[in-house]
Amino acid sequence: RFAMGDWKGAAAAFAQAAQRHDSAAAWNNLAQTLDNLGDRDGARAAVERGIERARKSEPQWLDALQETAQALR
């Protein structure tokens, strides 16, 4: 959905994946999708949650999440 530009569908799918699996990648994707929808506050909240997750157990995603966070400033 993301690749096809279906931002609302992608946001719903990423939100479900992020909440179900607490995945840093899903939080990052959700943040980018929410930003595309114009929801900057939601995007910032998602990227912060992803950064927390990456610091705890998925450090390979930390750089990508920090880049997303920087883009949201």
PDB file of C-alpha atoms in Angstrom, residues 6-68:
ATOM      1  CA  ASP A   6      -2.277   4.395  -0.434  1.00  0.00           C
ATOM      2  CA  TRP A   7      -1.233   6.377   2.650  1.00  0.00           C
ATOM      3  CA  LYS A   8      -4.384   5.695   4.683  1.00  0.00           C
ATOM      4  CA  GLY A   9      -4.243   1.968   4.013  1.00  0.00           C
ATOM      5  CA  ALA A  10      -0.531   1.885   4.701  1.00  0.00           C
ATOM      6  CA  ALA A  11      -0.959   3.830   7.949  1.00  0.00           C
ATOM      7  CA  ALA A  12      -3.585   1.353   9.141  1.00  0.00           C
ATOM      8  CA  ALA A  13      -1.385  -1.631   8.263  1.00  0.00           C
ATOM      9  CA  PHE A  14       1.760  -0.150   9.841  1.00  0.00           C
ATOM     10  CA  ALA A  15      -0.136   0.905  12.975  1.00  0.00           C
ATOM     11  CA  GLN A  16      -1.460  -2.607  13.394  1.00  0.00           C
ATOM     12  CA  ALA A  17       1.982  -4.151  12.841  1.00  0.00           C
ATOM     13  CA  ALA A  18       3.690  -1.668  15.157  1.00  0.00           C
ATOM     14  CA  GLN A  19       1.242  -2.258  17.971  1.00  0.00           C
ATOM     15  CA  ARG A  20       1.054  -6.011  17.521  1.00  0.00           C
ATOM     16  CA  HIS A  21       4.790  -6.654  17.166  1.00  0.00           C
ATOM     17  CA  ASP A  22       6.303  -3.477  18.664  1.00  0.00           C
ATOM     18  CA  SER A  23       8.646  -3.417  15.673  1.00  0.00           C
ATOM     19  CA  ALA A  24      11.073  -0.537  15.186  1.00  0.00           C
ATOM     20  CA  ALA A  25      10.728  -0.915  11.417  1.00  0.00           C
ATOM     21  CA  ALA A  26       6.942  -0.701  11.600  1.00  0.00           C
ATOM     22  CA  TRP A  27       7.121   2.381  13.850  1.00  0.00           C
ATOM     23  CA  ASN A  28       9.479   4.014  11.363  1.00  0.00           C
ATOM     24  CA  ASN A  29       7.219   3.172   8.431  1.00  0.00           C
ATOM     25  CA  LEU A  30       4.193   4.424  10.353  1.00  0.00           C
ATOM     26  CA  ALA A  31       5.962   7.704  11.118  1.00  0.00           C
ATOM     27  CA  GLN A  32       6.829   8.249   7.458  1.00  0.00           C
ATOM     28  CA  THR A  33       3.302   7.388   6.364  1.00  0.00           C
ATOM     29  CA  LEU A  34       1.679   9.681   8.920  1.00  0.00           C
ATOM     30  CA  ASP A  35       3.984  12.455   7.759  1.00  0.00           C
ATOM     31  CA  ASN A  36       2.795  11.875   4.194  1.00  0.00           C
ATOM     32  CA  LEU A  37      -0.766  12.233   5.483  1.00  0.00           C
ATOM     33  CA  GLY A  38       0.127  15.535   7.163  1.00  0.00           C
ATOM     34  CA  ASP A  39      -0.089  14.174  10.725  1.00  0.00           C
ATOM     35  CA  ARG A  40       3.201  15.530  12.061  1.00  0.00           C
ATOM     36  CA  ASP A  41       2.273  14.993  15.721  1.00  0.00           C
ATOM     37  CA  GLY A  42       1.357  11.369  15.079  1.00  0.00           C
ATOM     38  CA  ALA A  43       4.516  10.890  13.044  1.00  0.00           C
ATOM     39  CA  ARG A  44       6.681  12.292  15.831  1.00  0.00           C
ATOM     40  CA  ALA A  45       5.002  10.046  18.401  1.00  0.00           C
ATOM     41  CA  ALA A  46       5.533   6.993  16.193  1.00  0.00           C
ATOM     42  CA  VAL A  47       9.194   7.762  15.541  1.00  0.00           C
ATOM     43  CA  GLU A  48       9.847   8.301  19.257  1.00  0.00           C
ATOM     44  CA  ARG A  49       8.249   4.945  20.030  1.00  0.00           C
ATOM     45  CA  GLY A  50      10.414   3.376  17.324  1.00  0.00           C
ATOM     46  CA  ILE A  51      13.557   4.949  18.739  1.00  0.00           C
ATOM     47  CA  GLU A  52      12.719   3.545  22.183  1.00  0.00           C
ATOM     48  CA  ARG A  53      12.241   0.105  20.654  1.00  0.00           C
ATOM     49  CA  ALA A  54      15.463   0.322  18.656  1.00  0.00           C
ATOM     50  CA  ARG A  55      17.451   1.322  21.736  1.00  0.00           C
ATOM     51  CA  LYS A  56      16.027  -1.604  23.696  1.00  0.00           C
ATOM     52  CA  SER A  57      16.327  -4.436  21.220  1.00  0.00           C
ATOM     53  CA  GLU A  58      16.596  -3.441  17.557  1.00  0.00           C
ATOM     54  CA  PRO A  59      19.710  -1.233  17.295  1.00  0.00           C
ATOM     55  CA  GLN A  60      20.021  -1.882  13.562  1.00  0.00           C
ATOM     56  CA  TRP A  61      17.028   0.472  13.073  1.00  0.00           C
ATOM     57  CA  LEU A  62      18.324   3.346  15.176  1.00  0.00           C
ATOM     58  CA  ASP A  63      20.023   5.250  12.340  1.00  0.00           C
ATOM     59  CA  ALA A  64      16.949   5.048  10.091  1.00  0.00           C
ATOM     60  CA  LEU A  65      14.674   6.195  12.905  1.00  0.00           C
ATOM     61  CA  GLN A  66      16.954   9.084  13.779  1.00  0.00           C
ATOM     62  CA  GLU A  67      16.941  10.150  10.118  1.00  0.00           C
ATOM     63  CA  THR A  68      13.147  10.066  10.137  1.00  0.00           C
TER      64      THR A  68
END
